Short mmCIF file of N, CA and C in Angstrom, two decimals:
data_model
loop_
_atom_site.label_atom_id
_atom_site.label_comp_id
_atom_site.label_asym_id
_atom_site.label_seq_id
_atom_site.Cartn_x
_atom_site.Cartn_y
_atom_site.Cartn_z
N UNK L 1 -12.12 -29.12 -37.90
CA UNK L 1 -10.88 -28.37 -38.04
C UNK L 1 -10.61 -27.64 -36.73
N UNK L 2 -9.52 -27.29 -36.79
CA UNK L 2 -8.88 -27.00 -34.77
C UNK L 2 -8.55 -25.70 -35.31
N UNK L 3 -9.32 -24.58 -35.03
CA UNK L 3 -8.90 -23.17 -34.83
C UNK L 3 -7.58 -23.04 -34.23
N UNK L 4 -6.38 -22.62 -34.79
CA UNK L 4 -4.99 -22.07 -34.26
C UNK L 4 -5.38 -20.78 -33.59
N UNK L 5 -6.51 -20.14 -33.09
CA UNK L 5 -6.78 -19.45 -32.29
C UNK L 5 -6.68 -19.58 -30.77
N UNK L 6 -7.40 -20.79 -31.11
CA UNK L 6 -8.03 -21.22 -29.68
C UNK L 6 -6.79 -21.50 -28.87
N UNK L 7 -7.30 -21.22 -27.51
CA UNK L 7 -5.94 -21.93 -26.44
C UNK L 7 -6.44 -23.45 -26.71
N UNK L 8 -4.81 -24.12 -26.30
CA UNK L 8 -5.05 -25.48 -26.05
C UNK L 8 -5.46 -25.99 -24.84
N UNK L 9 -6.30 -27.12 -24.58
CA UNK L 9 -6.50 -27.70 -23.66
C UNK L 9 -5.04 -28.06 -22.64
N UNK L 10 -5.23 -27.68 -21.62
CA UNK L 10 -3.70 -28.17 -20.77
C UNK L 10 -3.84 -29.76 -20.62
N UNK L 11 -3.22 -30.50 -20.34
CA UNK L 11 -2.68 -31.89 -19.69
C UNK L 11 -3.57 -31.61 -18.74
N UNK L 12 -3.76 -33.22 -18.41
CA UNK L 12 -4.80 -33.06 -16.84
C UNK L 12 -3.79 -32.80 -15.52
N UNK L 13 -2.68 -33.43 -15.78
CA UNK L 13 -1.82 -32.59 -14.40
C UNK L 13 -0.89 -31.55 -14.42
N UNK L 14 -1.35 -30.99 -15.77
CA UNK L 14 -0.90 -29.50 -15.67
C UNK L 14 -1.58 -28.28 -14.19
N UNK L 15 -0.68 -27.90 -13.65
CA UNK L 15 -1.19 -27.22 -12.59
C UNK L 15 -1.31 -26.13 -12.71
N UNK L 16 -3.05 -25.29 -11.99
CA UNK L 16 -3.24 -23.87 -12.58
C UNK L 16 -1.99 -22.84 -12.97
N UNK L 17 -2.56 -22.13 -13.07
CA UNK L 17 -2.17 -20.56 -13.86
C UNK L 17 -1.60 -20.04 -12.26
N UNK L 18 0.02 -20.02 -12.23
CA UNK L 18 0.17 -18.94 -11.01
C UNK L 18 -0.59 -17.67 -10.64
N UNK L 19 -1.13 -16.99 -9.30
CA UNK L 19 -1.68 -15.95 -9.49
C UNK L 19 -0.51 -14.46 -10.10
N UNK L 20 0.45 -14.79 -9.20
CA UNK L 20 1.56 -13.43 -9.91
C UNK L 20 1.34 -13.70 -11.61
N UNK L 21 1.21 -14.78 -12.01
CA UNK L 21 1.29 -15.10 -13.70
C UNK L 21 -0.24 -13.82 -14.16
N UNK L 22 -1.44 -14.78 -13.49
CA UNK L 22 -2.51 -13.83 -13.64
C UNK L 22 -2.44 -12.24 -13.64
N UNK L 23 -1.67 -12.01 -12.39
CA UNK L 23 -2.00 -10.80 -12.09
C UNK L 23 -0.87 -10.01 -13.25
N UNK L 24 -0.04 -10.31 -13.85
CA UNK L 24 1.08 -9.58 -14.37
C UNK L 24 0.09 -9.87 -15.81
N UNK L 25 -0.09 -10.43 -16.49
CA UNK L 25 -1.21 -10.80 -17.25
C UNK L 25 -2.66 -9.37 -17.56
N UNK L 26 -3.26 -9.44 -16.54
CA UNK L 26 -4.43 -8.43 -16.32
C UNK L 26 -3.61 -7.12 -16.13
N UNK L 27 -2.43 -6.85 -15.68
CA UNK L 27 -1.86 -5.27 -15.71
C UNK L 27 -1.69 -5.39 -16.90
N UNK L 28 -0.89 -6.13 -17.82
CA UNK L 28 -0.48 -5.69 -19.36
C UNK L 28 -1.83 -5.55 -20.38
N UNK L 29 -2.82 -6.05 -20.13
CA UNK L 29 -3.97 -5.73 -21.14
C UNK L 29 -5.02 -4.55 -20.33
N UNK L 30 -4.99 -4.71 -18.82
CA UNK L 30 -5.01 -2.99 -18.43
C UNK L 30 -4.42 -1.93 -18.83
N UNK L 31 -3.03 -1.87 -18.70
CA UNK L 31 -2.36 -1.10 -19.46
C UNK L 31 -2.31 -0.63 -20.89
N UNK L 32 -2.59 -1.87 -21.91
CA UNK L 32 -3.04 -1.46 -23.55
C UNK L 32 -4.12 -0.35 -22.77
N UNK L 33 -5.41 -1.30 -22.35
CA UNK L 33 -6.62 -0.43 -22.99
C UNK L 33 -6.26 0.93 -22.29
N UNK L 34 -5.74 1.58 -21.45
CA UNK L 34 -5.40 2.47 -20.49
C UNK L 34 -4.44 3.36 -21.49
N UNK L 35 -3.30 3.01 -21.86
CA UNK L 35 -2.66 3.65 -22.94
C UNK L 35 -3.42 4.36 -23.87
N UNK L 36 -4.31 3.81 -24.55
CA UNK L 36 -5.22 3.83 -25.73
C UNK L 36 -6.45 5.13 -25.37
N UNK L 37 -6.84 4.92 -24.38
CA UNK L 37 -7.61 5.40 -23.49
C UNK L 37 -7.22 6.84 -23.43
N UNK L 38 -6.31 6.74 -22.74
CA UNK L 38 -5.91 8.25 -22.36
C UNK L 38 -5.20 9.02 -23.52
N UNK L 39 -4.46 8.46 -24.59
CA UNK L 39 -3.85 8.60 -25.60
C UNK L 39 -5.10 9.87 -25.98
N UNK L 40 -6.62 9.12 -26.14
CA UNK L 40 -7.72 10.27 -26.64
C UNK L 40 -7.66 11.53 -25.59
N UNK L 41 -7.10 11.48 -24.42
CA UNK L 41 -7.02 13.04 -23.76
C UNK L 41 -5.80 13.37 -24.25
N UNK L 42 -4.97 12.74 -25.19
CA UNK L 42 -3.54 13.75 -24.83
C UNK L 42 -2.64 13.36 -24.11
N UNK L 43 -2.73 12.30 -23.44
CA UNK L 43 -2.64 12.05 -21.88
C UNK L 43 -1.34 10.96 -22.22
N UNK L 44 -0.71 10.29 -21.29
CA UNK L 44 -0.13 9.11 -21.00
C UNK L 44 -0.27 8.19 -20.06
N UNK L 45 -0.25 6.91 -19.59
CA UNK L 45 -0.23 6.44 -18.69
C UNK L 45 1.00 7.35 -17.44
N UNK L 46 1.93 7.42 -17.89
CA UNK L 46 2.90 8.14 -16.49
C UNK L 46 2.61 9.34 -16.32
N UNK L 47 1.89 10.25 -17.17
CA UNK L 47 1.35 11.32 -17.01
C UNK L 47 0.43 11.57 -16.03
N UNK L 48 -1.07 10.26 -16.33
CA UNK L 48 -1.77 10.48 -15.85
C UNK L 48 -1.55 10.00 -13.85
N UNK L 49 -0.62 8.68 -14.37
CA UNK L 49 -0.05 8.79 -12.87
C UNK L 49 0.00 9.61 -12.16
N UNK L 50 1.15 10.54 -12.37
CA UNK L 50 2.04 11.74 -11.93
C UNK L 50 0.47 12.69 -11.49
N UNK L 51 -1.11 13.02 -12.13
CA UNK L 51 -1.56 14.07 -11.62
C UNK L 51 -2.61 13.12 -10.98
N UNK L 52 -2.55 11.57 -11.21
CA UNK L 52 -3.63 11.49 -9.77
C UNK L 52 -2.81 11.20 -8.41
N UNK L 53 -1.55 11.13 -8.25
CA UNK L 53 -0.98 11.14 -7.31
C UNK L 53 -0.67 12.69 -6.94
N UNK L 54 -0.48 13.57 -7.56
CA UNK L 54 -0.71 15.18 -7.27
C UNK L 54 -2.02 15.49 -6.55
N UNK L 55 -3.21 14.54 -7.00
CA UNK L 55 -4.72 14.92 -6.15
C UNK L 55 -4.36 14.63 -5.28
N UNK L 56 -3.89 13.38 -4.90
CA UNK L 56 -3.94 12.45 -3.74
C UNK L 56 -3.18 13.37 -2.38
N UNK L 57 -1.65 13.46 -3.19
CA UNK L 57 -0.14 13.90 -1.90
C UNK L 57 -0.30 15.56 -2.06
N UNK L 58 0.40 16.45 -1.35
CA UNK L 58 0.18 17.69 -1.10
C UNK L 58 1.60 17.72 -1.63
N UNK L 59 1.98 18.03 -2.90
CA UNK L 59 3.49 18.85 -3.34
C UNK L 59 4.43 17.65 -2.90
N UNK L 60 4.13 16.46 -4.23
CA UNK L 60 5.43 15.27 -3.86
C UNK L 60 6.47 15.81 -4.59
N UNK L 61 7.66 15.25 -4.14
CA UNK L 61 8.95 16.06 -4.94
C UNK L 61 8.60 14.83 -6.79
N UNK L 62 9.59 15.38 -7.17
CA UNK L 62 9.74 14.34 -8.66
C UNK L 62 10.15 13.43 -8.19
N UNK L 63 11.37 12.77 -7.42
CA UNK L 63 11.62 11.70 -7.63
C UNK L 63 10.35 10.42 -7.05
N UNK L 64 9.58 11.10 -5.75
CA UNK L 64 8.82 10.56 -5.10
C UNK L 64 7.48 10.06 -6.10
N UNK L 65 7.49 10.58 -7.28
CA UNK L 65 6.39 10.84 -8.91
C UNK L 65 6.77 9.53 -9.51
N UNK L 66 8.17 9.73 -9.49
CA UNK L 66 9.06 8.44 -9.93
C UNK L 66 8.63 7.14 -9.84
N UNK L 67 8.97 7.12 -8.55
CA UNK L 67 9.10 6.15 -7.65
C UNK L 67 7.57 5.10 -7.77
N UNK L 68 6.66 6.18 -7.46
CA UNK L 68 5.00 5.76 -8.09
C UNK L 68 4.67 5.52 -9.11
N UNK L 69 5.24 5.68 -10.09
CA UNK L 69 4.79 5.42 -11.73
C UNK L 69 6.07 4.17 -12.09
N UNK L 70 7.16 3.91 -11.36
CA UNK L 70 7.68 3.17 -11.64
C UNK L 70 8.98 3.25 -12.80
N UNK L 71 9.11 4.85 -13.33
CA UNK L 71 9.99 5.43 -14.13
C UNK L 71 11.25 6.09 -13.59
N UNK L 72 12.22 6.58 -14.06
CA UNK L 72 13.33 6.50 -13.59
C UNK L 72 13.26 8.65 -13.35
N UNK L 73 13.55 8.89 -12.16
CA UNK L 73 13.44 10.82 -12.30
C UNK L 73 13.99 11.46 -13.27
N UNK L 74 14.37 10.99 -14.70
CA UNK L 74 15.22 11.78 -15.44
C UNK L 74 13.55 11.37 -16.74
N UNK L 75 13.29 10.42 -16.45
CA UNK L 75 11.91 10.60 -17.48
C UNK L 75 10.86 11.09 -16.33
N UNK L 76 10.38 10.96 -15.43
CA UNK L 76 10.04 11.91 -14.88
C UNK L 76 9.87 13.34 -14.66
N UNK L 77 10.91 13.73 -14.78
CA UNK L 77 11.22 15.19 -14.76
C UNK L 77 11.10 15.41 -16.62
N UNK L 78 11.26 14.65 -17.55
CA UNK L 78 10.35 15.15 -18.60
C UNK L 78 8.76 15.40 -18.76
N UNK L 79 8.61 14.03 -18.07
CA UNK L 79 6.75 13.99 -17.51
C UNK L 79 6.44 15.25 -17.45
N UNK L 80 6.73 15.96 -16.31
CA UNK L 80 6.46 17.00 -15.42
C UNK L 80 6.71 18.20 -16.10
N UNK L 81 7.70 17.86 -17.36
CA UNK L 81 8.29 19.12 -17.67
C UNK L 81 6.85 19.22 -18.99
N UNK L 82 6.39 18.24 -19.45
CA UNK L 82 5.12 19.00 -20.79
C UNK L 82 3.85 19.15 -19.60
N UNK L 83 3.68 18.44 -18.66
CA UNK L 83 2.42 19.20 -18.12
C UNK L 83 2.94 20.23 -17.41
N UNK L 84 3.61 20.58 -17.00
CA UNK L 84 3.63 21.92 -17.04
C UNK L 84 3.54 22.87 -18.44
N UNK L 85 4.38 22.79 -19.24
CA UNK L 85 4.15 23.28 -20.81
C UNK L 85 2.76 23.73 -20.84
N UNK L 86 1.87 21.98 -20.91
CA UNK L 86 0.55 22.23 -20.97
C UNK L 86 -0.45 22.54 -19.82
N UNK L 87 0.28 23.60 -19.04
CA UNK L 87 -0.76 23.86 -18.01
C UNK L 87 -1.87 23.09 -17.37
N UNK L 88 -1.05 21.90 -16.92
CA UNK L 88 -2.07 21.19 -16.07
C UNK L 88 -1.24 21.43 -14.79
N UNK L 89 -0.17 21.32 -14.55
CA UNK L 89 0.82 21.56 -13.19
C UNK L 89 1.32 22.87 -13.02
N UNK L 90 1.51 23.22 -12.05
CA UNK L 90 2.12 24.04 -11.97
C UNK L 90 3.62 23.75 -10.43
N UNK L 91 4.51 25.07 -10.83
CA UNK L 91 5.95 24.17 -9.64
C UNK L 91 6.42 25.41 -9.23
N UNK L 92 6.22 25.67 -7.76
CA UNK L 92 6.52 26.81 -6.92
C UNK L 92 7.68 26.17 -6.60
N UNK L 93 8.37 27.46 -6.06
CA UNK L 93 9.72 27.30 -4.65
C UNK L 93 8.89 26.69 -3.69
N UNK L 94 10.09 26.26 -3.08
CA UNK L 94 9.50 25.46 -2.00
C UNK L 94 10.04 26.36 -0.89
N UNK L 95 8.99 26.71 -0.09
CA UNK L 95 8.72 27.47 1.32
C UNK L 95 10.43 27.95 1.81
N UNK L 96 10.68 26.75 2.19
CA UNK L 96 12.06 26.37 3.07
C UNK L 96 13.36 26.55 2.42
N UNK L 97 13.15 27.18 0.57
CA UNK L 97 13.69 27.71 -0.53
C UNK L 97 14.87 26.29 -0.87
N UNK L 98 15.89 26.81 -0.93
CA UNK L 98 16.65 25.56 -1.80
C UNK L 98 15.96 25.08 -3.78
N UNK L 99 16.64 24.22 -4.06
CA UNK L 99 16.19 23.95 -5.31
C UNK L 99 14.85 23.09 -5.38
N UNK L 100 14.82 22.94 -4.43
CA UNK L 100 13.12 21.94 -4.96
C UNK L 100 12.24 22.72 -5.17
N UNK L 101 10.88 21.95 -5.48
CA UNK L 101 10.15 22.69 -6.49
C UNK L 101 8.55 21.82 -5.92
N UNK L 102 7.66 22.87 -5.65
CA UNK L 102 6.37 21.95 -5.15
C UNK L 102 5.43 21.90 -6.00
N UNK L 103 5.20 20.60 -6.25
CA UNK L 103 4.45 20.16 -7.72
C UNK L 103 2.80 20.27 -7.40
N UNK L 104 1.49 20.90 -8.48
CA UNK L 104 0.52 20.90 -7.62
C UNK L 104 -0.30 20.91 -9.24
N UNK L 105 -1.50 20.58 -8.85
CA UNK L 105 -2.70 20.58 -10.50
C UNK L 105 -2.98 22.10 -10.09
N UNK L 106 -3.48 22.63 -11.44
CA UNK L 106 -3.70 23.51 -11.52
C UNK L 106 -5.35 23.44 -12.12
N UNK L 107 -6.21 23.82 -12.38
CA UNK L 107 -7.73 23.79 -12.45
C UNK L 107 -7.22 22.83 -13.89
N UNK L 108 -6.90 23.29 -14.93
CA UNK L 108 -6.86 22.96 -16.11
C UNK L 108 -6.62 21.43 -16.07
N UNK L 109 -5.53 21.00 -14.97
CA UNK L 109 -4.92 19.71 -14.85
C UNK L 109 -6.29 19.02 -14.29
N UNK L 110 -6.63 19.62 -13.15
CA UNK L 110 -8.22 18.52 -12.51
C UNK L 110 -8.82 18.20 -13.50
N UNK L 111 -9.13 19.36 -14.25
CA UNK L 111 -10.10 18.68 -15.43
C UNK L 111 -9.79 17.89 -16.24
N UNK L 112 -8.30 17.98 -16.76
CA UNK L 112 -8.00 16.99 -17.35
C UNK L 112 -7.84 15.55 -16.97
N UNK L 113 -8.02 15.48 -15.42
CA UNK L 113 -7.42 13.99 -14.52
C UNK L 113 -9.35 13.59 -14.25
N UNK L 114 -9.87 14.94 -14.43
CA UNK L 114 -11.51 14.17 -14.20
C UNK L 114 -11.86 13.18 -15.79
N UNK L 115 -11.50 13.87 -16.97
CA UNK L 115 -12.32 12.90 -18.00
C UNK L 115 -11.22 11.91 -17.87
N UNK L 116 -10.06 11.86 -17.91
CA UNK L 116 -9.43 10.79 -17.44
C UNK L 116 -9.59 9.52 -16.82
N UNK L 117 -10.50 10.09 -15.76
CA UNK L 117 -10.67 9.24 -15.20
C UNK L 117 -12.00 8.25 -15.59
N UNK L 118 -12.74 9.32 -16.01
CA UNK L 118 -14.36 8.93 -16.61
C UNK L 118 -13.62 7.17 -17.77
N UNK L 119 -12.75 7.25 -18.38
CA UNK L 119 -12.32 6.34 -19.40
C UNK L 119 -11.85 5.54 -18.74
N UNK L 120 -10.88 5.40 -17.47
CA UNK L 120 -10.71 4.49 -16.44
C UNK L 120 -11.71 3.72 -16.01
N UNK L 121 -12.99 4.86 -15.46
CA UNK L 121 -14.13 4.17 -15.08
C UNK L 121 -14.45 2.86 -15.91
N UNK L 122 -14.70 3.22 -17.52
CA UNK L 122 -15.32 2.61 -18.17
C UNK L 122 -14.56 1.40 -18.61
N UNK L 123 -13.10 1.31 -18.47
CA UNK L 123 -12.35 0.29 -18.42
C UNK L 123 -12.87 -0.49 -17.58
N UNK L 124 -12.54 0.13 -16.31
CA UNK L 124 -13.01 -0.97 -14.83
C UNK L 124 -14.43 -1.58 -15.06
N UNK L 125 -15.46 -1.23 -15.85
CA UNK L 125 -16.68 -1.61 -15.70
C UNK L 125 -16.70 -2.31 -16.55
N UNK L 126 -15.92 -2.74 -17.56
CA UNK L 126 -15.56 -3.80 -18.60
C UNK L 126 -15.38 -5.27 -17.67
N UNK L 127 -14.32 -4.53 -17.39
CA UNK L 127 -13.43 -5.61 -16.51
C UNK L 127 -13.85 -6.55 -15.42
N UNK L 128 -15.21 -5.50 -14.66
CA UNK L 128 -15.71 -6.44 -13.37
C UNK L 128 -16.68 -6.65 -13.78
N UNK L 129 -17.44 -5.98 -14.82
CA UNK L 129 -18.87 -6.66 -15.13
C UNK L 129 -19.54 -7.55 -14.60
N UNK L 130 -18.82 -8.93 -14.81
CA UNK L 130 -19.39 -10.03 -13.85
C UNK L 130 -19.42 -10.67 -13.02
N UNK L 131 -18.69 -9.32 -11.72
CA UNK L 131 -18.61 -9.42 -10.66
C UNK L 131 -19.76 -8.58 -9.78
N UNK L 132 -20.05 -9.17 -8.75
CA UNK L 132 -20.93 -7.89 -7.98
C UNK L 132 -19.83 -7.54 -6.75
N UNK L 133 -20.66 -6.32 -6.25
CA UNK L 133 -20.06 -5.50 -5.35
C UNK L 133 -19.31 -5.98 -4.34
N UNK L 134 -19.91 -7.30 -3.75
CA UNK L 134 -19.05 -7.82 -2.57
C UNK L 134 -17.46 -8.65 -3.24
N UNK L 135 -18.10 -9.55 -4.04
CA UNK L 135 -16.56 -9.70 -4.93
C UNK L 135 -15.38 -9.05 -5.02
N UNK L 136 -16.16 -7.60 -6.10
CA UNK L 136 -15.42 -6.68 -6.21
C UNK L 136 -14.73 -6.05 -4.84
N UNK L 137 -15.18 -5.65 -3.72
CA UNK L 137 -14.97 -5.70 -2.22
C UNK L 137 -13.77 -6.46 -2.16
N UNK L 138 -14.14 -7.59 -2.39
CA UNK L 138 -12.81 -8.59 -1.25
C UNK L 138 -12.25 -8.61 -2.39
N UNK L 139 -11.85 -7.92 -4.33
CA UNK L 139 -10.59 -8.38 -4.84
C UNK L 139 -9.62 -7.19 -4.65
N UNK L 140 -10.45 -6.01 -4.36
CA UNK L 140 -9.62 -4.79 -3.94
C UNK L 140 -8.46 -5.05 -2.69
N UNK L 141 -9.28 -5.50 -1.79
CA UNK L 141 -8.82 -5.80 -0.36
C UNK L 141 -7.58 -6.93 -0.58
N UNK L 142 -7.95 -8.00 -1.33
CA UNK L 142 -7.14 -9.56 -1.10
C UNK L 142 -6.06 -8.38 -2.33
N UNK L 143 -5.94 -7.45 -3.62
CA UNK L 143 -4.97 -6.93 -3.93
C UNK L 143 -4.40 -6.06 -3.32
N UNK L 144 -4.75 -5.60 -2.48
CA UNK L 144 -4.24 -4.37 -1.49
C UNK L 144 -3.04 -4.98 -0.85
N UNK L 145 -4.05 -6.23 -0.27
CA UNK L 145 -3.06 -7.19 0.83
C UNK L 145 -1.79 -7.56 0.36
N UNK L 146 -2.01 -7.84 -0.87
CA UNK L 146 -0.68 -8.40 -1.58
C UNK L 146 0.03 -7.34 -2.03
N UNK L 147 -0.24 -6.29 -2.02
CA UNK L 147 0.96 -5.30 -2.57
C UNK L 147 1.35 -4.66 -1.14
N UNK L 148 0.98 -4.39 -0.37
CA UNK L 148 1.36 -4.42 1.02
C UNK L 148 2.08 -5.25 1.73
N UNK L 149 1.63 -6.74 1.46
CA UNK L 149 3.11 -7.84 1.85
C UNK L 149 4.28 -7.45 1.11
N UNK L 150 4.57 -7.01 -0.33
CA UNK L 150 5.62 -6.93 -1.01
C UNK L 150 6.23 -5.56 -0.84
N UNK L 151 5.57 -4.48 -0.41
CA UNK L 151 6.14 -3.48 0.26
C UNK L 151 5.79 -2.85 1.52
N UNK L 152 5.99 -3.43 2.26
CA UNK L 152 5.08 -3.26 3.91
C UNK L 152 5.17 -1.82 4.02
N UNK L 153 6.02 -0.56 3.65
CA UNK L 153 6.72 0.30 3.82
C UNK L 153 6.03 1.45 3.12
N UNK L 154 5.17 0.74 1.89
CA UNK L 154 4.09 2.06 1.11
C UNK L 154 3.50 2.26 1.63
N UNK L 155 3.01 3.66 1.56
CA UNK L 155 1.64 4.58 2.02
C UNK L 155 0.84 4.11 1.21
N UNK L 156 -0.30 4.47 1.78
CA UNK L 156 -1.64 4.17 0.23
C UNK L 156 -1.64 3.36 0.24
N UNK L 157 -1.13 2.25 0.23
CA UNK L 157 -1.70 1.18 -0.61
C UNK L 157 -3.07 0.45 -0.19
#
């Protein structure tokens, strides 16, 4: 009997699996377990965005929060608006005054972006398991490369 589980065998001149196919593939079941994940801090995926890019940048504006999480600044600026609520952010004047506002963690927020991250960890160690270190090495690098061809123009990456 043929399990309706199972994938089917492809045709023999069926040609592999695109890598963009792969790679869009491995973000969406990253993303479940990541959702799920942080869901147990409280947390969100654009949330948790928004405060490890706060470790990273020194006081990014919102839209620049945006722009990194891939959400539009009007959900953004809700983001921003419950961690602050919940005292993980906090949003000074900005020096040079005008309406902006300099976004920064506040102790409460680190801690919350450290166990955060501890559940990330344990994702990633799912994930590469049966890879070793040099692997792991050149898939960081060969993904770096490729998100860098598609935006030559990002920092970080």
């Amino acid at each position: 009997m043929i399990d309706p589980g199972a994938p089917s065998a492809a045709a023999p001149d069926t040609p592999p699996p695109r890598v963009s196919y792969l790679v869009f593939r491995l973000e969406r079941r990253i993303r479940a377990c990541l959702d799920e994940a942080l869901a147990r801090h409280g947390m969100t995926t654009t949330g948790y965005m928004a405060l490890s890019e706060l470790r990273l940048r020194d006081a990014p504006s919102s839209a620049d929060l945006a722009r990194i999480a891939f959400v539009t600044p009007q959900a953004m600026n809700l983001v921003i608006r419950d961690l602050e609520q919940r005292g993980l952010i906090r949003r000074d004047p900005h020096p040079r005054g005008g309406r902006a506002l300099r976004t920064r963690l506040t102790p409460k927020g680190l801690d919350t972006l450290r166990r955060c991250d501890r559940s990330l960890d344990e994702i990633e160690a799912v994930m590469l398991a049966e890879m070793d270190d040099p692997d792991r090495t050149a898939l960081a690098q060969a993904l770096t490369l490729c998100a860098r061809a598609l935006h030559p123009d990002a920092r970080g990456l």
